[in-house]
Coordinates of C-alpha atoms and ligand atoms in Angstrom, one line a residue:
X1 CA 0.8 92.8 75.0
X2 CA -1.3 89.8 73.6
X3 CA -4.3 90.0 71.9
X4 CA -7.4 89.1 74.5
X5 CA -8.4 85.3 73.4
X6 CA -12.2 86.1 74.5
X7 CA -12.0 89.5 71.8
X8 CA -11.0 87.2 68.9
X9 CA -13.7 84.0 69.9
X10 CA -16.4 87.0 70.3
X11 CA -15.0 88.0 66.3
X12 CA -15.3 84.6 65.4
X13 CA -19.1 83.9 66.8
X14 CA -19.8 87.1 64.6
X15 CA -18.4 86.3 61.7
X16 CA -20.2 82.7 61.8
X17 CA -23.1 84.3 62.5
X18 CA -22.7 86.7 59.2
X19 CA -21.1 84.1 56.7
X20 CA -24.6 81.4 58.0
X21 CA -26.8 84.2 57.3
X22 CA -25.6 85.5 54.1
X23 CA -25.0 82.1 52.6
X24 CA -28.3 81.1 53.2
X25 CA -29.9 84.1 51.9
X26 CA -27.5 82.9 48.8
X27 CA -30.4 83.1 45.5
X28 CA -27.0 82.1 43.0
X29 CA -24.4 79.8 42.7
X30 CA -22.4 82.8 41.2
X31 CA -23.3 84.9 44.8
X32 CA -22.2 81.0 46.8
X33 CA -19.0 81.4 44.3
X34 CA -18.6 85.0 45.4
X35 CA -18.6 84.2 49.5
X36 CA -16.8 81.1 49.2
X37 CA -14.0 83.8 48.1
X38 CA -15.0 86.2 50.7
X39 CA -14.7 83.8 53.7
X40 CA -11.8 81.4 52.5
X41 CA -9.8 82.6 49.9
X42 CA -6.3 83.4 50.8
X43 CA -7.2 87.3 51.9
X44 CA -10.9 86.6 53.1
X45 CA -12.1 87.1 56.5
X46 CA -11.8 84.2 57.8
X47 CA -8.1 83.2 56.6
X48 CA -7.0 86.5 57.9
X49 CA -8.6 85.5 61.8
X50 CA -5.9 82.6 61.5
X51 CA -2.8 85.4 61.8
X52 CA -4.1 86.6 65.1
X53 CA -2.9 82.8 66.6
X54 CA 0.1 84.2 66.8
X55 CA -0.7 87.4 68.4
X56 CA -2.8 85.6 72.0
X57 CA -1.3 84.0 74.9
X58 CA 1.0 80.7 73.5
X59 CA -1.6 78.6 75.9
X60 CA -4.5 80.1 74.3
X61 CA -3.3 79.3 71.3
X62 CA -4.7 75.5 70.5
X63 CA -8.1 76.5 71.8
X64 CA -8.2 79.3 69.0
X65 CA -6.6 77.2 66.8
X66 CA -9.8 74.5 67.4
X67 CA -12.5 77.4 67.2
X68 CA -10.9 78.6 63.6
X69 CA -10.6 75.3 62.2
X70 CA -14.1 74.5 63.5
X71 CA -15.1 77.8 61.9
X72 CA -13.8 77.1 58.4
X73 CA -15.5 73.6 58.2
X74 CA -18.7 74.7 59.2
X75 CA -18.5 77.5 56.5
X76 CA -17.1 75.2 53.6
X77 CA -20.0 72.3 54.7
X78 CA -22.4 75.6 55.0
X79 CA -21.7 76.7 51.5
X80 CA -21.6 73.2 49.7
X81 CA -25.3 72.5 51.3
X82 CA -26.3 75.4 50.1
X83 CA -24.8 75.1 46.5
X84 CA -26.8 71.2 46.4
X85 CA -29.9 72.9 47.3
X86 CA -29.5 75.1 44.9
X87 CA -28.4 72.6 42.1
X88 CA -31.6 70.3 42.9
X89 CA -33.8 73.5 42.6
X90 CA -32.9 74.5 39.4
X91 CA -32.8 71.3 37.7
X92 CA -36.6 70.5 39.2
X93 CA -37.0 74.2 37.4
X94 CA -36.3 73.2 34.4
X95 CA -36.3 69.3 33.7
X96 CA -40.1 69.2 34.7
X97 CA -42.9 72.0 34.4
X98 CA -46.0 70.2 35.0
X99 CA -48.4 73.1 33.3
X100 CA -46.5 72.6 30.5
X101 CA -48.7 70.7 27.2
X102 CA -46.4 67.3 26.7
X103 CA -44.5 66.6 23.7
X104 CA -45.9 65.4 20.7
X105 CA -43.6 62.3 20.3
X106 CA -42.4 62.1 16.3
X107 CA -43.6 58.9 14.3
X108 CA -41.6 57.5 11.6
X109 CA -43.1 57.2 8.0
X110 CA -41.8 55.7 4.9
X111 CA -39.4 57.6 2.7
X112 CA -41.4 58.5 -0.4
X113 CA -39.2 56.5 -1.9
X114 CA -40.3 53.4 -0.6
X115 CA -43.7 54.3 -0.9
X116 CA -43.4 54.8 -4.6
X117 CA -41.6 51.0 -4.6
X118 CA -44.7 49.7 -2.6
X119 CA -47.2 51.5 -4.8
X120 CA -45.6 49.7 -8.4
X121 CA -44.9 46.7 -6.2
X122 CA -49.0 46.3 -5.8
X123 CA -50.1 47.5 -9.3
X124 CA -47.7 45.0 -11.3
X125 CA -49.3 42.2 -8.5
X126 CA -52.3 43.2 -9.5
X127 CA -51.7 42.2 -12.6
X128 CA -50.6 38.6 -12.1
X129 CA -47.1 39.2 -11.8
X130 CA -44.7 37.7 -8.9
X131 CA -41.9 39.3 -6.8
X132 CA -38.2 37.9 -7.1
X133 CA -35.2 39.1 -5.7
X134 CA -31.7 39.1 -6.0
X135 CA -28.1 40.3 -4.4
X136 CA -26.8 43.5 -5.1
X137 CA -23.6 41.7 -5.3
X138 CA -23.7 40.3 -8.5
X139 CA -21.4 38.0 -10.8
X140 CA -20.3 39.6 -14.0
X141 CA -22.0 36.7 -15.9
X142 CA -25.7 37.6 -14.3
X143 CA -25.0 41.1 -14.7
X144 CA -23.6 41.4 -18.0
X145 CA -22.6 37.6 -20.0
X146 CA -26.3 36.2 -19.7
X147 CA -27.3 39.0 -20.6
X148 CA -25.8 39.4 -24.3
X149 CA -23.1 41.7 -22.9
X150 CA -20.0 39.5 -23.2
X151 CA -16.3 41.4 -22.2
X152 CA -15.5 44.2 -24.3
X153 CA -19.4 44.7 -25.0
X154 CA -19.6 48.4 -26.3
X155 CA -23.0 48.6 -23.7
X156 CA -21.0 47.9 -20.9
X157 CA -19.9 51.3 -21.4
X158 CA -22.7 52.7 -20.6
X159 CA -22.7 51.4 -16.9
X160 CA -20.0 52.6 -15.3
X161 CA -19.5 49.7 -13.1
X162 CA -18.0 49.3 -9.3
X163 CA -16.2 46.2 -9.7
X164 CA -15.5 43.4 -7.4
X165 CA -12.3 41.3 -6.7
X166 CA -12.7 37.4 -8.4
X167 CA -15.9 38.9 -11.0
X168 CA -18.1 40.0 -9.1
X169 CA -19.7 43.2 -8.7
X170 CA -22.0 45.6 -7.4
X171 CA -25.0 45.2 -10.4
X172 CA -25.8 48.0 -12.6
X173 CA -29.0 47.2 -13.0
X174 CA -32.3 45.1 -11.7
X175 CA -31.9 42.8 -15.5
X176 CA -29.3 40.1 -13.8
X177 CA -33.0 39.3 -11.6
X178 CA -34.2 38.0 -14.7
X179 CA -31.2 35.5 -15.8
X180 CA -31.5 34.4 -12.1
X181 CA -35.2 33.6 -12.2
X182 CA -35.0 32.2 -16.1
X183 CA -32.3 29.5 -14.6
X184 CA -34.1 28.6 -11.4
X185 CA -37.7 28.6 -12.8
X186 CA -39.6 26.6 -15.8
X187 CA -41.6 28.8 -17.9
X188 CA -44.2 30.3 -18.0
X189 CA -42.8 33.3 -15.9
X190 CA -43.9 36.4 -14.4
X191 CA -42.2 38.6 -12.5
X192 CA -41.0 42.1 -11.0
X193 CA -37.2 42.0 -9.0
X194 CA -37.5 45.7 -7.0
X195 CA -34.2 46.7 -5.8
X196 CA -31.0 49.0 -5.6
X197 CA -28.0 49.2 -8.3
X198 CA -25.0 50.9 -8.4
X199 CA -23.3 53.2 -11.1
X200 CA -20.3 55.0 -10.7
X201 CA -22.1 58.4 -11.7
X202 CA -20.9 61.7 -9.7
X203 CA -24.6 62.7 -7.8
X204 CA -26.2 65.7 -9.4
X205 CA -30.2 66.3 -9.5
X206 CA -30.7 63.6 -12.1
X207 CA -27.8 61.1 -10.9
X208 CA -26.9 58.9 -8.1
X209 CA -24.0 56.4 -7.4
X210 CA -27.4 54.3 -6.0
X211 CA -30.7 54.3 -7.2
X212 CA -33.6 52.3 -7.6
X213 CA -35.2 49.5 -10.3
X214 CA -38.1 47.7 -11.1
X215 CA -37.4 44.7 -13.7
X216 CA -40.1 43.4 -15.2
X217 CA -40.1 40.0 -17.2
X218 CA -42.5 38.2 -18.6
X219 CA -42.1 34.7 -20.8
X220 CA -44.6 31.9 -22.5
X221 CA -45.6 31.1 -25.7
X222 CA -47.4 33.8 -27.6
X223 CA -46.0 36.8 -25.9
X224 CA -46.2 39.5 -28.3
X225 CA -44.6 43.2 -27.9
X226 CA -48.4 43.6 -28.0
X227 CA -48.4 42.6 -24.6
X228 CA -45.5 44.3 -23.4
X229 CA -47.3 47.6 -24.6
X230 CA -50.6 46.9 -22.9
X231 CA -49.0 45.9 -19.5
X232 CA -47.1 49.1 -19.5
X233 CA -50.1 51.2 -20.8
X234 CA -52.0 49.7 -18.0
X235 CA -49.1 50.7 -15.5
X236 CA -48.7 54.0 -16.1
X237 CA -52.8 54.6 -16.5
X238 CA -53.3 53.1 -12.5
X239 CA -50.1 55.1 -11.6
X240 CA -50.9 58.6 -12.9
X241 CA -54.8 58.2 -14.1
X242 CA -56.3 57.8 -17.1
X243 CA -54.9 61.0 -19.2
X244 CA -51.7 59.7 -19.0
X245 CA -50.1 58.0 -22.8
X246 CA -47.4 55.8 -23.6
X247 CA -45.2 56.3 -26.6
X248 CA -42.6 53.3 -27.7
X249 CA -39.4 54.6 -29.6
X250 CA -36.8 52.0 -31.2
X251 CA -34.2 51.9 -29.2
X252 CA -30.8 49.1 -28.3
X253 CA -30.7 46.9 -25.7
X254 CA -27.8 43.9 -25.9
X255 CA -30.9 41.5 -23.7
X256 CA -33.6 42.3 -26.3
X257 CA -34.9 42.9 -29.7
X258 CA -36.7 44.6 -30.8
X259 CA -35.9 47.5 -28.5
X260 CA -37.7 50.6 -27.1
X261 CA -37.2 53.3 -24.7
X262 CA -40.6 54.1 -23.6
X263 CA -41.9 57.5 -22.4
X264 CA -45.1 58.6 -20.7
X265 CA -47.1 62.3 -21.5
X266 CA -46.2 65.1 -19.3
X267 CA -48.3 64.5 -16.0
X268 CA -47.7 68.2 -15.1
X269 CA -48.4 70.1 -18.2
X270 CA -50.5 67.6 -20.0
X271 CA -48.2 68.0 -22.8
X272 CA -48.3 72.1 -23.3
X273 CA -44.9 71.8 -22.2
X274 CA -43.1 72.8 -19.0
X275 CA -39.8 72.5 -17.3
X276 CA -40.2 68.6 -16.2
X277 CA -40.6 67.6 -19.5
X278 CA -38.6 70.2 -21.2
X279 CA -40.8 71.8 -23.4
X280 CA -41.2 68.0 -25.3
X281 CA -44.5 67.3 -23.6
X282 CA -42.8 63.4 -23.1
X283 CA -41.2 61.9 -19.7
X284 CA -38.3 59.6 -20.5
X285 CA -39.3 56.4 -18.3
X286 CA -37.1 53.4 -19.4
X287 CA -36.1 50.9 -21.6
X288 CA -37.9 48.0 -22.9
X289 CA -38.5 45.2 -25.6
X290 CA -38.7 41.1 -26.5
X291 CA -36.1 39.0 -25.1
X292 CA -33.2 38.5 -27.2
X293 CA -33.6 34.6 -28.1
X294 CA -29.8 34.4 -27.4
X295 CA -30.7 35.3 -23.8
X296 CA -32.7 32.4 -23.8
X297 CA -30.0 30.3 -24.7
X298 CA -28.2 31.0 -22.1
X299 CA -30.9 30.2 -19.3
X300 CA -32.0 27.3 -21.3
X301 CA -35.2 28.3 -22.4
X302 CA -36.4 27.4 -26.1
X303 CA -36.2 30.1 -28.3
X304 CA -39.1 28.3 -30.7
X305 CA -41.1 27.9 -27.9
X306 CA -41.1 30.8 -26.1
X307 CA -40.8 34.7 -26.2
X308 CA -41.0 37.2 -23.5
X309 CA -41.1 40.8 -22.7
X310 CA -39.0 42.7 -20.4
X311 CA -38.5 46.3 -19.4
X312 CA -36.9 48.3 -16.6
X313 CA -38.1 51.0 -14.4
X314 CA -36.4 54.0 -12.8
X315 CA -38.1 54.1 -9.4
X316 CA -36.3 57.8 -8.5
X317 CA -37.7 59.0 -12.2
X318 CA -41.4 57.8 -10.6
X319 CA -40.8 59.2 -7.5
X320 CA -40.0 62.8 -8.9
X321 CA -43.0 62.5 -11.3
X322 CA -45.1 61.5 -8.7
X323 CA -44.4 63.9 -5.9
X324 CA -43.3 66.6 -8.5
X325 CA -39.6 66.7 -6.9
X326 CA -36.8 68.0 -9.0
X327 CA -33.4 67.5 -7.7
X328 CA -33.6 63.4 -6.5
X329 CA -30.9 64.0 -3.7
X330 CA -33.5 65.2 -1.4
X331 CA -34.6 61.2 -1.6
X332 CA -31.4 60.2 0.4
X333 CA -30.6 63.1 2.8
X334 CA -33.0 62.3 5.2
X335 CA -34.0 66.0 5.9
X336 CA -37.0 65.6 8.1
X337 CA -38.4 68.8 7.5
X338 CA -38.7 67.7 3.6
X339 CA -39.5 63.9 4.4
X340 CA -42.8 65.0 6.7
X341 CA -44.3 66.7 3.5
X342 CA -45.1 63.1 2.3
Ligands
DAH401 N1 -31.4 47.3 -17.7 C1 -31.6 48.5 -18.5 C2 -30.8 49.7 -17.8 O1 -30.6 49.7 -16.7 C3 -33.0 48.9 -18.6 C4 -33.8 47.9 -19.3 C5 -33.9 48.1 -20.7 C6 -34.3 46.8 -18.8 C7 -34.6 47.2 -21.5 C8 -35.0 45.9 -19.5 C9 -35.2 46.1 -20.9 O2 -35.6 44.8 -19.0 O3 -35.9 45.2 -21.6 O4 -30.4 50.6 -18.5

């Protein structure tokens, strides 16, 4: 006895009836997920209808045939309407909430760094002197050769260098600025080269592979390490006030003599003694002195006629005086939550 065709359309008007309802009433893409498997996975309600074509009259059978396949479209379109609604819905949620206050957009600012460049940058202007730059690939002869330091030069040493192939290399320090402006200028000369070196030093608090210089320079006749003192006492006064002293001790540097090593008085414990100055009540700041005559031999400036004074500047030692830092990494790693202190 087949199965009456009018019993199984009647099932099949219910059940679209049902799946329209329920997936309307869908509030979830899990719950769309959930009657998708209901209705059309291999045991779900409708699937199963599709066994009863074999059960009713073989000439009934295309028409149900039609009706089920009809049936399963409209469900599947029914469900995937239903799931864009959805999608559009949430994403309107949560991309844009128009009570909410807007977003206070982030501004960039100058590494502290750079500002502590720009701040010695004006105060040596200030004071007559001129701004020269040069590569920070350098040739072994600016670098080192000019500057007294032939090969095998005990100093060179000191600055472990990154070397280049055909002589050249990445400079060790801001002095090369001053054999480049001695060759391509006439005295008198004054000048500051700002810029970055390289050393092959493993990074630590005090250390980078990379840092920072100032070079100063300055050449004419009468230039006495009188003046050299006087510029740098002036320096260090409009930089950290008027408390602040300068101390010269003899020192050796291949480019000048006689040689110093200058420090400045504790800025933090006005020389009681504290950790940045450890316990001495002195900052180390750099080296300094007269310009060896032989240097001037090798730019072609007269050693009877002129002298000069030069000295060197760590800019990282500034900048961790001046903003009281102690480990000078924090300079380069770019954490914004330490750079918007500044
Ligand atoms: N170039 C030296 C260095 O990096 C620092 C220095 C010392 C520069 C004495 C000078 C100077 O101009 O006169 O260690």
């Amino acid at each position: 006895m087949p199965v009456d065709l009018k019993n199984v359309l009647d099932d099949i008007a219910r059940l679209h009836q049902e799946a329209k309802d329920n997936i309307n009433r869908a509030d979830s893409l899990q719950t769309l997920q959930q009657l998708k498997i209901d209705y059309l996975a291999k045991k779900g309600k409708v699937t199963v209808l599709f066994a009863k074509i074999g059960q009713v009259d073989p000439k009934d059978r295309p028409t149900l045939g039609e009706h089920l396949n009809r049936l399963k479209t409209e469900i599947t379109d029914a469900l995937q309407q239903r799931s864009d609604e959805l999608a559009t819905a949430q994403m309107a949620i949560s991309d844009f909430d128009p009570s909410l206050p807007g977003r206070k957009p982030s501004v960039g600012g100058l590494n502290p760094l750079l500002q502590v460049m720009d701040e010695i940058k004006s105060i040596f202007i200030g004071m007559g002197f001129r701004i020269e730059e040069g590569p920070e690939i350098e040739t072994e002869y600016n670098n080192f050769v000019a500057l007294n330091m032939p090969e095998y030069h005990p100093a060179r040493d000191m600055q472990d260098t990154f070397y280049l192939p055909n002589k050249y290399l990445l400079r060790t320090h801001t002095s090369p600025v001053q054999i480049r402006t001695m060759e391509s200028q006439k005295p008198p000369v004054r000048m500051i080269a700002p810029g970055r070196c390289f050393r092959k030093d493993t990074p630590d608090a005090t250390h980078s592979p990379t840092f920072h210089q100032v070079e100063g320079l300055c050449v004419d006749k009468n230039v006495s390490f009188a003046d050299l003192k006087g510029v740098v006492q002036a320096f260090a006064t409009k930089l950290f006030g008027n408390q602040v002293k300068v101390r010269f001790r003899p020192s050796f540097f291949p480019f000048t003599e006689p040689s110093a090593e200058y420090d400045f008085s504790c800025v933090f414990c006005n020389q009681k003694g504290c950790r940045f100055c450890k316990n001495t009540g002195w900052l180390e700041i750099s080296g300094a002195g007269m310009v060896d005559p032989a240097v001037f031999g090798f730019v072609g400036y007269d050693p009877e006629v002129y002298t000069g004074y030069a000295f060197g500047l760590g800019v990282e030692r500034v900048a961790l005086l001046k903003y009281q830092i102690d480990d000078i990494r924090t300079l380069y790693e770019n954490d914004l939550r330490y750079l918007e202190q500044f």
